[in-house]
Coordinates of C-alpha atoms and ligand atoms in Angstrom, one line a residue:
M1 CA -36.7 1.7 -179.2
N2 CA -39.6 -0.2 -179.2
R3 CA -39.0 -3.8 -179.7
Q4 CA -42.4 -5.7 -179.5
K5 CA -43.0 -9.4 -180.1
S6 CA -45.4 -10.2 -183.3
S7 CA -45.4 -13.5 -185.6
Y8 CA -43.6 -13.0 -188.4
K9 CA -45.7 -12.0 -192.1
P10 CA -44.1 -10.4 -195.0
L11 CA -45.7 -7.3 -195.3
S12 CA -47.2 -5.7 -198.7
E13 CA -47.8 -2.2 -199.2
N14 CA -51.3 -2.0 -197.6
S15 CA -49.8 -4.1 -194.4
A16 CA -46.5 -1.4 -194.6
I17 CA -49.2 1.3 -194.5
A18 CA -50.9 -0.3 -191.2
L19 CA -47.6 -0.6 -189.6
A20 CA -47.0 2.8 -190.2
V21 CA -50.2 4.1 -189.1
R22 CA -49.5 2.1 -186.1
L23 CA -46.0 3.3 -185.1
N24 CA -47.6 7.2 -185.9
L25 CA -44.8 7.6 -188.5
F26 CA -46.9 10.4 -190.2
P27 CA -49.2 12.9 -188.3
A28 CA -53.2 11.8 -188.2
G29 CA -55.0 11.8 -191.1
S30 CA -52.2 12.0 -193.3
D31 CA -53.1 10.1 -197.2
L32 CA -50.0 7.8 -197.3
H33 CA -48.7 6.2 -200.6
C34 CA -46.8 3.1 -200.3
R35 CA -44.4 1.2 -202.6
E36 CA -42.3 -1.5 -202.5
I37 CA -39.2 -0.9 -204.4
G38 CA -36.7 -3.6 -203.5
D39 CA -34.5 -4.6 -205.7
G40 CA -31.7 -6.3 -203.8
N41 CA -31.3 -10.3 -203.6
L42 CA -32.8 -10.2 -200.5
N43 CA -35.3 -8.2 -199.0
L44 CA -38.3 -6.3 -199.3
V45 CA -38.0 -2.5 -199.4
F46 CA -40.8 -0.2 -198.6
H47 CA -40.9 3.5 -199.7
I48 CA -44.3 5.0 -197.4
A49 CA -44.6 9.1 -198.1
D50 CA -47.2 11.2 -197.1
K51 CA -48.7 12.4 -200.3
S52 CA -48.8 16.3 -199.6
S53 CA -45.3 16.5 -198.5
D54 CA -42.4 15.1 -199.2
K55 CA -41.7 13.2 -196.0
G56 CA -41.3 9.6 -196.0
F57 CA -39.9 6.9 -194.4
I58 CA -38.2 3.0 -195.7
I59 CA -39.5 -0.3 -194.1
K60 CA -37.3 -2.7 -194.6
Q61 CA -38.3 -6.1 -193.9
A62 CA -36.2 -9.6 -194.6
L63 CA -37.8 -12.6 -196.3
P64 CA -37.4 -16.0 -195.1
Y65 CA -35.5 -16.9 -197.7
A66 CA -33.0 -15.4 -200.6
K67 CA -35.4 -13.5 -203.2
V68 CA -33.4 -13.4 -205.7
V69 CA -33.5 -17.4 -205.9
G70 CA -36.7 -18.2 -203.8
E71 CA -38.1 -20.1 -201.0
S72 CA -35.7 -23.5 -201.9
W73 CA -32.7 -20.9 -200.5
P74 CA -34.3 -20.3 -196.9
L75 CA -32.3 -17.7 -194.8
S76 CA -32.9 -16.8 -191.1
L77 CA -34.9 -13.5 -190.2
D78 CA -31.6 -12.9 -187.3
R79 CA -30.4 -10.4 -190.2
A80 CA -32.5 -8.4 -190.0
R81 CA -31.6 -7.7 -186.5
I82 CA -28.0 -8.1 -187.3
E83 CA -28.7 -5.1 -189.8
S84 CA -30.7 -2.7 -187.5
S85 CA -28.3 -3.1 -184.7
A86 CA -25.0 -2.6 -187.3
L87 CA -26.7 0.7 -188.4
Q88 CA -26.7 1.9 -184.7
K89 CA -23.3 0.6 -183.7
Q90 CA -22.0 2.7 -187.1
A91 CA -23.9 5.8 -186.1
E92 CA -21.7 5.8 -182.8
T93 CA -19.0 7.1 -184.8
V94 CA -20.1 8.2 -188.3
P95 CA -23.5 9.4 -187.5
A96 CA -23.3 11.5 -190.9
L97 CA -22.5 8.7 -193.3
V98 CA -25.2 5.4 -192.7
P99 CA -29.2 6.2 -192.2
R100 CA -30.8 6.9 -189.3
V101 CA -33.0 3.8 -187.5
Y102 CA -36.5 4.6 -186.3
Y103 CA -37.4 1.5 -185.0
T104 CA -37.4 -2.2 -185.3
D105 CA -38.9 -5.1 -184.6
D106 CA -37.4 -8.6 -184.6
S107 CA -40.1 -10.7 -184.6
L108 CA -41.5 -9.1 -187.8
A109 CA -37.4 -9.0 -189.3
V110 CA -38.7 -5.2 -189.9
T111 CA -36.2 -2.2 -189.6
V112 CA -37.9 1.5 -190.1
M113 CA -35.7 3.7 -191.3
E114 CA -34.8 7.3 -193.0
D115 CA -35.8 8.2 -196.8
L116 CA -32.7 8.6 -198.6
S117 CA -34.6 9.0 -202.2
H118 CA -32.9 12.2 -202.8
L119 CA -30.0 10.3 -203.4
K120 CA -28.6 7.7 -205.6
I121 CA -27.2 4.2 -205.4
S122 CA -23.8 4.6 -205.9
R123 CA -23.4 1.6 -208.6
T124 CA -26.2 3.1 -211.2
G125 CA -24.5 7.0 -210.6
L126 CA -21.1 5.7 -211.5
I127 CA -22.6 3.8 -214.7
G128 CA -24.6 7.3 -215.4
G129 CA -21.4 9.2 -215.7
E130 CA -21.7 10.7 -212.0
N131 CA -18.1 10.9 -209.9
Y132 CA -19.4 11.5 -206.7
P133 CA -16.2 14.0 -205.6
L134 CA -17.1 13.2 -201.9
L135 CA -17.9 9.3 -202.3
S136 CA -13.6 8.1 -201.6
E137 CA -13.5 10.7 -198.6
H138 CA -16.5 9.3 -197.2
I139 CA -16.1 5.8 -197.5
G140 CA -12.3 6.1 -196.3
E141 CA -13.7 7.7 -193.0
F142 CA -16.7 5.1 -192.7
L143 CA -14.0 2.4 -193.0
A144 CA -11.7 3.7 -190.8
K145 CA -13.7 4.5 -188.3
T146 CA -16.3 1.5 -188.3
L147 CA -13.8 -0.6 -188.2
F148 CA -11.1 0.9 -185.7
Y149 CA -13.6 1.6 -182.8
S150 CA -15.1 -2.1 -183.1
S151 CA -11.7 -3.8 -183.0
D152 CA -9.2 -5.0 -180.3
F153 CA -7.3 -1.6 -180.7
A154 CA -10.1 0.5 -179.2
L155 CA -12.5 -1.8 -177.0
E156 CA -12.0 -3.7 -173.8
P157 CA -11.5 -7.5 -174.3
S158 CA -14.9 -8.5 -173.0
A159 CA -16.9 -5.9 -175.0
K160 CA -15.1 -6.9 -177.9
K161 CA -16.3 -10.7 -177.2
E162 CA -19.7 -9.6 -176.6
L163 CA -19.4 -7.7 -180.2
V164 CA -18.7 -10.7 -181.5
K165 CA -21.0 -12.9 -179.9
K166 CA -24.0 -10.4 -180.8
F167 CA -22.7 -10.2 -184.5
T168 CA -22.8 -13.7 -185.3
N169 CA -24.2 -14.1 -188.4
P170 CA -23.8 -17.5 -190.1
D171 CA -26.4 -17.3 -192.4
L172 CA -25.1 -14.2 -194.3
C173 CA -21.3 -15.7 -193.5
K174 CA -22.0 -18.6 -195.4
I175 CA -23.4 -16.9 -198.5
T176 CA -20.2 -14.9 -198.8
E177 CA -18.2 -18.0 -198.2
D178 CA -19.8 -19.5 -200.8
L179 CA -20.8 -17.2 -203.2
V180 CA -17.1 -15.2 -203.0
F181 CA -14.7 -17.4 -202.0
T182 CA -15.6 -20.7 -203.3
D183 CA -18.0 -21.4 -206.1
P184 CA -16.5 -19.1 -208.6
F185 CA -13.1 -20.8 -208.4
F186 CA -15.2 -24.4 -209.1
D187 CA -17.4 -25.9 -211.7
H188 CA -20.4 -25.3 -209.3
D189 CA -24.3 -24.5 -210.6
T190 CA -24.5 -21.5 -208.9
N191 CA -22.5 -20.3 -211.6
D192 CA -23.4 -18.2 -214.1
F193 CA -21.5 -17.0 -217.8
E194 CA -21.2 -16.4 -220.9
E195 CA -20.5 -19.6 -223.3
E196 CA -17.9 -17.2 -224.6
L197 CA -15.8 -16.8 -221.7
R198 CA -16.1 -20.6 -221.3
A199 CA -12.5 -20.8 -222.0
D200 CA -11.1 -18.5 -219.8
V201 CA -13.3 -19.8 -216.9
E202 CA -12.2 -23.6 -217.2
A203 CA -8.7 -22.0 -217.0
L204 CA -9.4 -20.3 -213.9
W205 CA -10.8 -23.1 -212.3
A206 CA -7.6 -25.5 -213.7
D207 CA -5.3 -22.6 -211.8
T208 CA -3.7 -24.3 -208.8
E209 CA -1.8 -21.3 -207.3
L210 CA -5.2 -19.0 -208.1
K211 CA -6.8 -21.8 -205.8
L212 CA -4.1 -22.0 -203.2
E213 CA -4.1 -18.0 -202.6
T214 CA -8.0 -17.9 -202.9
A215 CA -8.1 -20.8 -200.1
K216 CA -5.7 -18.1 -198.2
L217 CA -8.4 -15.2 -198.0
K218 CA -11.2 -17.4 -197.4
R219 CA -9.5 -18.8 -194.1
K220 CA -8.9 -15.1 -193.2
F221 CA -12.3 -14.4 -193.7
L222 CA -13.7 -17.8 -191.7
T223 CA -11.3 -17.5 -189.1
E224 CA -9.7 -13.6 -188.8
A225 CA -12.0 -11.3 -186.0
D226 CA -10.1 -8.2 -186.2
A227 CA -13.2 -5.9 -186.5
L228 CA -17.3 -5.3 -187.0
I229 CA -17.2 -5.1 -191.1
H230 CA -20.1 -4.2 -193.0
G231 CA -19.6 -7.5 -195.2
D232 CA -20.9 -6.6 -198.4
L233 CA -19.5 -3.0 -198.7
H234 CA -20.5 -3.1 -202.9
T235 CA -21.1 0.4 -204.9
G236 CA -24.6 -1.0 -204.6
S237 CA -24.7 -0.8 -200.9
I238 CA -23.9 3.0 -201.2
F239 CA -26.7 6.0 -201.6
A240 CA -24.8 9.3 -202.8
S241 CA -25.1 12.5 -204.4
D242 CA -22.1 15.1 -204.9
T243 CA -22.6 16.4 -201.0
E244 CA -23.8 13.1 -199.3
T245 CA -23.0 9.5 -199.1
K246 CA -24.8 6.8 -196.8
V247 CA -23.7 3.3 -196.5
I248 CA -26.8 0.9 -196.0
D249 CA -27.9 -2.8 -196.1
P250 CA -25.1 -4.4 -193.5
E251 CA -27.1 -7.5 -193.3
F252 CA -23.5 -9.8 -193.9
A253 CA -22.2 -7.3 -190.9
Y254 CA -19.8 -9.7 -188.5
V255 CA -16.6 -9.0 -186.7
G256 CA -14.2 -10.2 -189.9
P257 CA -11.0 -9.2 -191.3
L258 CA -9.8 -5.8 -191.8
G259 CA -9.5 -5.3 -195.4
F260 CA -12.5 -7.2 -195.9
D261 CA -14.6 -3.9 -197.1
I262 CA -11.9 -1.4 -198.6
G263 CA -11.0 -4.7 -201.2
Q264 CA -15.0 -5.1 -201.8
F265 CA -15.5 -1.3 -202.3
I266 CA -12.1 -1.2 -204.4
G267 CA -13.3 -4.3 -206.5
N268 CA -16.5 -2.7 -207.4
L269 CA -14.9 0.5 -208.1
L270 CA -12.1 -1.5 -210.6
L271 CA -15.5 -3.4 -211.9
N272 CA -16.8 0.1 -213.3
S273 CA -13.7 1.2 -214.7
L274 CA -13.7 -1.7 -216.8
S275 CA -17.0 -1.1 -218.5
K276 CA -15.9 2.9 -218.9
P277 CA -13.7 4.2 -222.2
S278 CA -9.9 4.5 -220.7
Q279 CA -10.5 8.8 -220.7
E280 CA -13.2 8.0 -217.6
Q281 CA -10.9 5.7 -216.1
E282 CA -8.9 7.9 -214.2
S283 CA -11.0 9.4 -211.7
L284 CA -12.3 6.4 -210.4
F285 CA -8.5 5.4 -209.8
Q286 CA -8.2 8.8 -208.0
H287 CA -11.4 7.4 -205.7
I288 CA -9.2 4.3 -204.7
D289 CA -6.3 6.5 -204.0
T290 CA -8.6 8.9 -202.1
T291 CA -9.9 6.1 -199.7
W292 CA -7.2 4.3 -198.9
E293 CA -5.0 7.6 -197.8
V294 CA -8.2 8.6 -196.0
F295 CA -8.5 5.6 -194.5
Q296 CA -5.0 5.5 -193.4
R297 CA -4.9 9.0 -192.2
E298 CA -8.2 8.7 -190.3
F299 CA -7.4 4.9 -188.6
S300 CA -3.8 6.1 -187.8
K301 CA -5.6 9.1 -185.9
S302 CA -7.8 7.5 -184.0
W303 CA -5.0 4.6 -183.5
E304 CA -3.1 7.3 -181.6
R305 CA -5.7 9.2 -179.7
D306 CA -8.1 6.3 -178.6
S307 CA -6.2 3.0 -178.5
L308 CA -6.4 0.7 -175.4
E309 CA -4.1 -1.7 -176.4
V310 CA -0.7 -1.4 -175.1
F311 CA 1.3 -2.7 -177.8
T312 CA -0.3 0.4 -180.0
R313 CA 2.5 2.3 -178.6
T314 CA 5.1 -0.4 -180.3
E315 CA 7.2 1.0 -182.9
G316 CA 6.0 -0.5 -186.2
Y317 CA 2.5 -2.0 -185.3
L318 CA 0.8 0.3 -186.6
Q319 CA 2.6 0.1 -190.2
H320 CA 2.1 -3.7 -189.6
V321 CA -1.4 -3.7 -189.2
L322 CA -2.3 -1.6 -192.5
T323 CA 0.3 -2.9 -195.0
K324 CA -1.4 -6.6 -193.9
A325 CA -5.0 -4.8 -194.1
F326 CA -4.0 -3.3 -197.2
E327 CA -2.6 -6.4 -198.8
D328 CA -5.5 -8.5 -197.9
A329 CA -7.8 -5.7 -199.3
V330 CA -6.6 -6.4 -202.9
G331 CA -6.6 -10.2 -202.3
F332 CA -10.3 -9.5 -201.2
A333 CA -10.9 -7.8 -204.6
G334 CA -9.8 -10.0 -206.7
C335 CA -12.4 -12.3 -205.5
E336 CA -15.1 -9.9 -205.5
I337 CA -14.6 -9.1 -209.3
I338 CA -14.3 -12.9 -210.1
R339 CA -17.2 -13.6 -208.2
R340 CA -19.2 -10.7 -209.7
T341 CA -18.4 -12.0 -213.4
I342 CA -19.1 -15.1 -213.5
G343 CA -20.7 -16.3 -210.0
L344 CA -24.3 -16.4 -208.6
A345 CA -24.3 -12.4 -208.1
H346 CA -23.3 -10.2 -211.2
V347 CA -23.1 -6.3 -211.4
A348 CA -24.7 -3.9 -213.9
D349 CA -21.7 -2.5 -214.4
L350 CA -20.4 -5.1 -216.6
D351 CA -23.8 -7.0 -217.2
G352 CA -25.4 -3.7 -218.9
I353 CA -22.7 -3.3 -221.5
A354 CA -24.6 -3.2 -224.4
D355 CA -22.1 -4.8 -227.5
K356 CA -21.6 -8.0 -226.4
N357 CA -18.3 -8.3 -228.0
R358 CA -17.2 -5.9 -225.7
R359 CA -19.1 -7.3 -222.9
I360 CA -17.1 -9.9 -223.3
Q361 CA -14.0 -8.8 -223.5
A362 CA -14.7 -6.3 -220.3
K363 CA -15.1 -9.4 -218.7
Q364 CA -12.1 -11.5 -219.6
Q365 CA -10.5 -8.4 -218.8
A366 CA -12.3 -8.6 -215.2
L367 CA -11.1 -12.6 -214.9
A368 CA -7.6 -11.3 -215.6
L369 CA -7.7 -8.7 -213.3
G370 CA -8.9 -10.7 -210.3
T371 CA -7.0 -13.0 -210.8
A372 CA -3.5 -10.7 -211.1
L373 CA -4.9 -9.2 -208.0
I374 CA -5.1 -12.0 -205.9
K375 CA -2.2 -14.1 -207.0
E376 CA 0.3 -10.9 -206.5
R377 CA -1.5 -9.2 -203.7
T378 CA 2.1 -9.0 -201.3
S379 CA 3.6 -7.2 -204.5
I380 CA 1.2 -5.0 -204.6
T381 CA 1.8 -2.3 -201.9
Q382 CA 0.2 1.2 -203.3
T383 CA -3.0 1.9 -204.7
K384 CA -0.6 3.8 -207.5
Q385 CA 0.6 0.3 -208.3
L386 CA -3.5 -0.8 -209.4
R387 CA -2.9 1.5 -212.3
S388 CA -0.5 -0.6 -214.1
Y389 CA -2.0 -4.0 -212.9
F390 CA -5.5 -2.9 -214.9
A391 CA -3.6 -1.4 -217.9
Q392 CA -2.0 -4.8 -218.4
V393 CA -5.0 -6.4 -218.1
A394 CA -6.7 -3.8 -220.7
A395 CA -4.3 -4.3 -223.2
S396 CA -5.0 -7.9 -223.3
Ligands
SR1_401 C1 -28.0 -14.6 -202.6 S1 -27.1 -12.8 -202.0 C2 -25.9 -12.9 -203.5 C3 -25.5 -11.2 -203.2 O1 -26.2 -10.0 -203.2 C4 -25.9 -9.6 -201.6 O2 -26.1 -8.2 -201.7 C5 -24.2 -10.2 -201.4 O3 -23.6 -9.3 -202.5 C6 -24.7 -11.4 -201.8 O4 -23.2 -12.3 -202.2
MG402 MG1 -27.7 -5.7 -199.5

């Protein structure tokens, strides 16, 4: 890996091509084409390809501020180091499920990685009616292996502490602390919702039981250093096809609670279900079932085979860890559903519902579902139960 010093400057399409040439990514004399394709909230993403072949690369560069808000929201460039390091760490256990990293430059906040343009962002595909038969099998495996092998169950204590140090990510964690766990539950100026939702939102802000349960979940996010988590595992962070899955964008990675990524993924599948007619919802519920089944199966296999922690051989400990992770995941899913409905960063699954009445209704259902998941997470012990909670809010 070549890490060289350079002073930071945002790339343009032309300077991205110049960088690709300097790095010899393409054969000399190639006729290159570059386009900035970043549609996320934070970064520049350049797609560079040889005009005469299919060969291409992605050059991703962090900006020193949140692109979605502008320069008034400064953000550390260190997230580029976090993202490329997390991709490399994940590749140790799930190489087929993450893009390959070819080059990083921390001072330029640049990562050069595999071009995945033969795949589609899974949120877009799911909204368009694609099913992705292997999505949940792959994500269940991704979760089990990335989480288990970065936890105290698999690492020597000193290696685990080094991991915590390397992935200390205060700016990006603060975004999640604010946008996922705090602002949507108060009358905060980052919130964004239709006036038709005001009565529901004001009821949510006045719900003291909901606030107490959300405070407990936020505390977990602030304090529980279980494993290296992706930190933003929504369906927009996953490229997919019928046969392949690649998890991208781990710039929010830090050592956090086991249930967080699981909850964000489940929450986004539920958001997608809320946008669908009932006959199209079952395949999404099956994805939730499979994610959790595969996660449990693979995590348990690794636990039996590769644990270093002596208590992993104590009867009942694995079940305790899995039960807690699921309970937390359900609560985190609830927070994700609420923040994607009334917080700063929405999702196309709900915002893209063209009929306004239907959109408002789906958002009201999302608020009710998110609230139920947060408040009742201790009674929800199996993914199958999510169907009945979903059915209750869909009937209201
Ligand atoms: C200001 S960033 C808003 C959201 O985009 C990212 O993808 C994260 O989900 C974050 O909460
Ligand atoms: Mg992202």
